[in-house]
Amino acid sequence: MTDFFAALIEQSFLQTALLAGLLASIGTGLIGSFVVVKRIAFLAGGIAHSVLGGMGAALYLGLDPLAGALAAAVVAALIIGWVRLTWSAQEDTLIGAVWAIGMAIGILFITKTPGYSSDLMSYLFGNILLVPRQDLWFMASLDVLLLVVIGLFYRQLLAVSFDEEHARLRGINVPAYYLLLLILVAVTVVLLIQIVGLILVIALLTLPAAVAGHYVHSLGRMMVLAVLLGALLTSVGLASAYGPDLPVGPTIILLAALAYLVSALATHFLARRRARRAVTAVQREPKGSSPQPRDASGIGQGFGCHPAARASQAGAPGVDAARGGDESAGPHEGSGRTGRPV
Amino acid sequence: MASDVIQLTGVSFSYGAEPALREVDLAVADREFLGIVGPNAGGKSTLLRLILGLLEPQSGRVEVLGRSPRAARTDIGYVPQYPGFARDFPITVEQVVLLGRLGLGNRFGGYGREDRQAMQRVLEEVDAHDLRARQIGSLSGGQLQRVLLARALVCDPRILILDEPTASLDLRLEADIFERLKEFNERMTILLVSHDVAFISTYVSRVACVNQTLVCHPTAAIDGSTILALYGESVRRVAHEH
């Protein structure tokens, strides 16, 4: 690790790699949180893999592969979003098809492009150590775009992620914001591809946010924590891979997976321990000293029980009349459920 | 005479070969408390979704507050039968209630002071102020129902629509919620779907019986023969001793 810090001071490519990791973490935390809470990891995977088509076409045409990746990611996001919004019955099949078609197009183009093989590996698995310094500006501008769009439309994106039907009822254009969210996912995928490649990108997009989700109760806090976790994981991954000369992308992903596993087990264990302690505390209470039962609302005070209302039910107009069929009078004969058809 | 806030004329709707609603006519007056009853798959929820503008009728016309249902959406509060969200979503009660303010005020950025004041007011109104910092998944069924009611009320709606809001609650909470709805009815029109014919008869001013077609009755006119005609079987009263 000491070697890494010494090299970091001297080697500009390591500094660029570290900065690239930190810039990628912003996208990871912001958009990864939406991907996790909206449960669209499969859609994001489809977008990520379709990117190869754009990269391959750009390489073949002699254009910047990142520009091709961005264009392909946005087109794939729109197609996948349209499939999800229009043909929801066959959603997974069609998204799987878009996923495979994008990769097939990319491989065909790359095959026909001279000197493809080394490039193909770096696109599939990423190489943070080869990120050109000028690409940092491209990554930073994508981060700014994400921050501005989320800042402007956070409420709408939250509403669409949380409860689409309610969002629609509040006059939100749900399809438009859903497509906007997928376009943001596409931008983030391009941001992350240089770090871990398109095969592993979905893990970096989801795992830090999923770990953050174990500890916070709001989407905003989840984003902040996921950005910090992403920054930690990419930096530690870079440092860990340096000494033994391991590929950085897979190292980062394995670290993220380990963090998720440890966090999931720890939260599960803590929840079970809390439950056991609660039961033990109840068992230790002397008999007859248990507190008054809380009302069914669970907070000790309801709307306020209305005995008068309950009493009035028995003689309320319409209630008796509604009781057709078998009847057996009893002490609670006026209770509301008595009229429920069985 | 009170004006009609909801007007359905000759509305029919079908999801497939079998029609869910046939030639339905309905007029709901301002500040009326209308109960909607009927058997499962009788078209109750479809009727609500047509009024909310979530479905378009294949024939007939739906008007809400003199406008199309879509145009009137921001004046309607809705409490669904089943929450349309994952219970583990990282969101607090106050954030859920604030989402009910969407469509009012600023389109960009965060919530304003007025939004937060409205949120505080409705949480107090439904006795859920203590829950405001809780994560939505940590609430009991009764608590969640209050929060959904607060989310529907926070936009200060002219019409409140509830789809079986007490289906998962015990009798005491059910009575509590209906008493509170009776109070809200002084300032807004309420439409409420329920299976609990006898219970809602205590509170509503009129009952709409829906089983593909719709027939309205004054509450006093709901008797055994009406129920038999609607459900196709008798309603049984069950007595409990404790």
Coordinates of N, CA and C in Angstrom, one line a residue, chain A residues 29-130:
Chain A
G29 N -23.3 6.7 -7.3 CA -24.1 6.9 -6.1 C -25.5 7.5 -6.5
L30 N -25.4 8.5 -7.4 CA -26.7 9.2 -7.8 C -27.6 8.3 -8.5
I31 N -27.1 7.7 -9.6 CA -28.0 6.9 -10.4 C -28.2 5.5 -10.0
G32 N -27.1 5.0 -9.4 CA -27.2 3.6 -8.8 C -28.3 3.5 -7.8
S33 N -28.5 4.6 -7.0 CA -29.6 4.6 -6.0 C -31.0 4.4 -6.7
F34 N -31.2 5.2 -7.8 CA -32.4 5.0 -8.5 C -32.6 3.6 -9.1
V35 N -31.5 3.1 -9.6 CA -31.5 1.7 -10.2 C -31.9 0.7 -9.1
V36 N -31.4 0.9 -7.9 CA -31.7 -0.1 -6.9 C -33.1 0.0 -6.4
V37 N -33.6 1.3 -6.1 CA -34.9 1.4 -5.5 C -36.0 1.2 -6.5
K38 N -35.7 1.5 -7.8 CA -36.7 1.3 -8.9 C -36.6 -0.2 -9.4
R39 N -35.6 -0.9 -8.9 CA -35.5 -2.3 -9.3 C -35.4 -2.5 -10.9
I40 N -34.5 -1.7 -11.4 CA -34.3 -1.7 -12.9 C -32.9 -2.2 -13.3
A41 N -32.3 -3.0 -12.4 CA -30.9 -3.5 -12.7 C -30.9 -4.2 -14.0
F42 N -31.9 -5.0 -14.4 CA -31.9 -5.7 -15.6 C -32.0 -4.8 -16.8
L43 N -32.8 -3.7 -16.7 CA -32.8 -2.7 -17.7 C -31.5 -2.0 -17.9
A44 N -30.9 -1.7 -16.8 CA -29.6 -1.1 -16.8 C -28.5 -2.0 -17.5
G45 N -28.6 -3.3 -17.2 CA -27.8 -4.3 -17.8 C -27.9 -4.3 -19.3
G46 N -29.2 -4.2 -19.7 CA -29.5 -4.2 -21.2 C -28.9 -3.0 -21.8
I47 N -29.0 -1.8 -21.2 CA -28.4 -0.6 -21.7 C -26.9 -0.7 -21.8
A48 N -26.3 -1.2 -20.7 CA -24.8 -1.3 -20.6 C -24.3 -2.2 -21.8
H49 N -24.9 -3.4 -22.0 CA -24.4 -4.3 -23.0 C -24.7 -3.8 -24.4
S50 N -25.7 -3.0 -24.6 CA -26.0 -2.5 -25.9 C -25.0 -1.5 -26.4
V51 N -24.3 -0.9 -25.4 CA -23.3 0.1 -25.7 C -22.2 -0.4 -26.6
L52 N -21.9 -1.7 -26.6 CA -20.9 -2.2 -27.4 C -21.2 -2.0 -28.9
G53 N -22.5 -2.0 -29.3 CA -22.8 -1.7 -30.6 C -22.4 -0.3 -31.1
G54 N -22.6 0.7 -30.2 CA -22.2 2.0 -30.5 C -20.7 2.2 -30.6
M55 N -20.0 1.5 -29.6 CA -18.5 1.6 -29.6 C -17.9 1.0 -30.8
G56 N -18.5 -0.2 -31.2 CA -18.0 -0.9 -32.3 C -18.2 -0.1 -33.6
A57 N -19.3 0.5 -33.8 CA -19.6 1.3 -34.9 C -18.7 2.5 -35.0
A58 N -18.5 3.2 -33.8 CA -17.6 4.3 -33.8 C -16.2 4.0 -34.2
L59 N -15.7 2.8 -33.6 CA -14.3 2.4 -34.0 C -14.2 2.1 -35.5
Y60 N -15.2 1.5 -36.0 CA -15.2 1.1 -37.4 C -15.1 2.4 -38.3
L61 N -15.9 3.4 -37.8 CA -16.0 4.6 -38.6 C -14.9 5.6 -38.3
G62 N -14.0 5.2 -37.4 CA -12.9 6.1 -37.0 C -13.3 7.2 -36.1
L63 N -14.4 7.1 -35.3 CA -14.8 8.1 -34.4 C -14.4 7.8 -33.0
D64 N -14.7 8.7 -32.1 CA -14.4 8.5 -30.7 C -15.3 7.4 -30.1
P65 N -14.8 6.3 -29.6 CA -15.6 5.2 -29.1 C -16.5 5.6 -28.0
L66 N -16.1 6.6 -27.2 CA -16.9 7.1 -26.0 C -18.2 7.8 -26.5
A67 N -18.0 8.6 -27.6 CA -19.1 9.2 -28.2 C -20.1 8.2 -28.8
G68 N -19.6 7.2 -29.4 CA -20.4 6.1 -29.9 C -21.1 5.4 -28.8
A69 N -20.4 5.2 -27.7 CA -21.0 4.5 -26.5 C -22.2 5.4 -26.0
L70 N -21.9 6.7 -25.9 CA -23.0 7.5 -25.3 C -24.2 7.5 -26.2
A71 N -24.0 7.6 -27.6 CA -25.1 7.6 -28.5 C -25.9 6.3 -28.4
A72 N -25.1 5.2 -28.4 CA -25.8 3.8 -28.3 C -26.5 3.6 -27.0
A73 N -25.9 4.1 -25.9 CA -26.6 4.0 -24.6 C -27.9 4.7 -24.5
V74 N -27.9 5.9 -25.1 CA -29.1 6.7 -25.1 C -30.2 6.1 -25.9
V75 N -29.8 5.6 -27.1 CA -30.8 4.9 -28.0 C -31.3 3.7 -27.4
A76 N -30.4 2.9 -26.8 CA -30.8 1.6 -26.1 C -31.8 2.0 -24.9
A77 N -31.5 3.0 -24.2 CA -32.3 3.4 -23.1 C -33.7 3.8 -23.6
L78 N -33.8 4.5 -24.7 CA -35.1 4.9 -25.2 C -35.9 3.6 -25.8
I79 N -35.2 2.7 -26.4 CA -35.8 1.5 -26.9 C -36.3 0.7 -25.8
I80 N -35.5 0.5 -24.8 CA -35.8 -0.4 -23.6 C -37.0 0.3 -22.8
G81 N -36.9 1.6 -22.7 CA -38.0 2.3 -22.0 C -39.3 2.2 -22.7
W82 N -39.2 2.3 -24.0 CA -40.4 2.2 -24.9 C -41.0 0.8 -24.7
V83 N -40.1 -0.2 -24.8 CA -40.6 -1.6 -24.6 C -41.3 -1.8 -23.2
R84 N -40.7 -1.2 -22.2 CA -41.2 -1.4 -20.8 C -42.6 -0.7 -20.7
L85 N -42.7 0.5 -21.3 CA -43.9 1.3 -21.2 C -45.0 0.7 -22.1
T86 N -44.7 0.1 -23.2 CA -45.7 -0.2 -24.2 C -46.0 -1.7 -24.1
W87 N -45.0 -2.6 -24.0 CA -45.2 -4.0 -24.1 C -44.8 -4.7 -22.9
S88 N -45.3 -4.3 -21.8 CA -44.9 -4.8 -20.5 C -45.0 -6.3 -20.3
A89 N -45.9 -6.9 -21.1 CA -46.1 -8.3 -21.0 C -44.9 -9.1 -21.4
Q90 N -44.1 -8.6 -22.3 CA -43.0 -9.4 -22.8 C -41.7 -8.6 -22.5
E91 N -41.7 -7.8 -21.4 CA -40.6 -6.9 -21.1 C -39.3 -7.6 -21.1
D92 N -39.2 -8.7 -20.2 CA -37.9 -9.3 -20.0 C -37.3 -9.9 -21.3
T93 N -38.2 -10.5 -22.1 CA -37.7 -11.1 -23.3 C -37.2 -10.1 -24.3
L94 N -37.9 -9.0 -24.5 CA -37.5 -8.0 -25.4 C -36.3 -7.2 -25.0
I95 N -36.2 -7.0 -23.6 CA -35.0 -6.3 -23.2 C -33.7 -7.2 -23.3
G96 N -33.9 -8.5 -23.1 CA -32.9 -9.5 -23.3 C -32.4 -9.5 -24.8
A97 N -33.4 -9.3 -25.7 CA -33.1 -9.3 -27.1 C -32.3 -8.1 -27.5
V98 N -32.7 -6.9 -26.9 CA -32.0 -5.6 -27.2 C -30.5 -5.8 -26.7
W99 N -30.4 -6.3 -25.5 CA -29.1 -6.6 -24.9 C -28.2 -7.4 -25.8
A100 N -28.7 -8.5 -26.3 CA -27.9 -9.4 -27.2 C -27.6 -8.7 -28.5
I101 N -28.6 -8.1 -29.1 CA -28.5 -7.4 -30.4 C -27.4 -6.4 -30.4
G102 N -27.4 -5.6 -29.3 CA -26.4 -4.5 -29.2 C -25.0 -5.1 -29.2
M103 N -24.8 -6.2 -28.4 CA -23.5 -6.8 -28.3 C -23.1 -7.4 -29.7
A104 N -24.1 -8.1 -30.3 CA -23.8 -8.7 -31.6 C -23.3 -7.7 -32.6
I105 N -24.0 -6.6 -32.7 CA -23.6 -5.5 -33.6 C -22.2 -5.0 -33.3
G106 N -21.9 -4.8 -32.0 CA -20.6 -4.3 -31.6 C -19.5 -5.3 -32.0
I107 N -19.7 -6.6 -31.8 CA -18.7 -7.6 -32.1 C -18.5 -7.6 -33.6
L108 N -19.6 -7.5 -34.4 CA -19.4 -7.5 -35.8 C -18.5 -6.4 -36.3
F109 N -18.8 -5.2 -35.8 CA -18.1 -4.0 -36.2 C -16.6 -4.1 -35.8
I110 N -16.4 -4.5 -34.5 CA -15.1 -4.6 -34.0 C -14.2 -5.7 -34.7
T111 N -14.9 -6.7 -35.1 CA -14.2 -7.8 -35.9 C -13.7 -7.2 -37.2
K112 N -14.4 -6.4 -37.8 CA -14.1 -5.8 -39.1 C -13.1 -4.6 -39.0
T113 N -12.8 -4.2 -37.7 CA -11.9 -3.1 -37.5 C -10.5 -3.6 -37.2
P114 N -9.5 -3.2 -37.9 CA -8.1 -3.7 -37.6 C -7.7 -3.4 -36.2
G115 N -7.0 -4.3 -35.6 CA -6.4 -4.1 -34.2 C -7.4 -4.1 -33.2
Y116 N -8.5 -4.9 -33.3 CA -9.6 -4.8 -32.4 C -9.3 -5.5 -31.1
S117 N -8.5 -6.6 -31.0 CA -8.6 -7.5 -29.9 C -8.3 -6.8 -28.5
S118 N -7.2 -6.0 -28.5 CA -6.9 -5.5 -27.1 C -8.0 -4.5 -26.7
D119 N -8.5 -3.7 -27.7 CA -9.5 -2.7 -27.4 C -10.8 -3.4 -26.9
L120 N -11.1 -4.6 -27.5 CA -12.3 -5.3 -27.1 C -12.2 -5.7 -25.6
M121 N -11.1 -6.1 -25.2 CA -11.0 -6.5 -23.8 C -11.1 -5.3 -22.8
S122 N -10.6 -4.2 -23.3 CA -10.7 -3.0 -22.4 C -12.1 -2.5 -22.3
Y123 N -12.8 -2.6 -23.4 CA -14.2 -2.2 -23.4 C -15.1 -3.1 -22.5
L124 N -14.8 -4.4 -22.7 CA -15.6 -5.4 -21.9 C -15.3 -5.3 -20.4
F125 N -14.0 -5.2 -20.1 CA -13.7 -5.2 -18.6 C -13.1 -3.9 -18.1
G126 N -12.9 -2.9 -19.0 CA -12.4 -1.6 -18.5 C -11.0 -1.6 -18.2
N127 N -10.4 -0.5 -18.2 CA -9.0 -0.3 -17.7 C -8.8 1.1 -17.2
I128 N -9.0 1.3 -15.9 CA -8.9 2.6 -15.3 C -7.6 3.2 -15.5
L129 N -6.5 2.4 -15.6 CA -5.2 2.9 -15.8 C -4.9 3.5 -17.1
L130 N -5.8 3.2 -18.1 CA -5.6 3.7 -19.4 C -6.5 4.9 -19.8

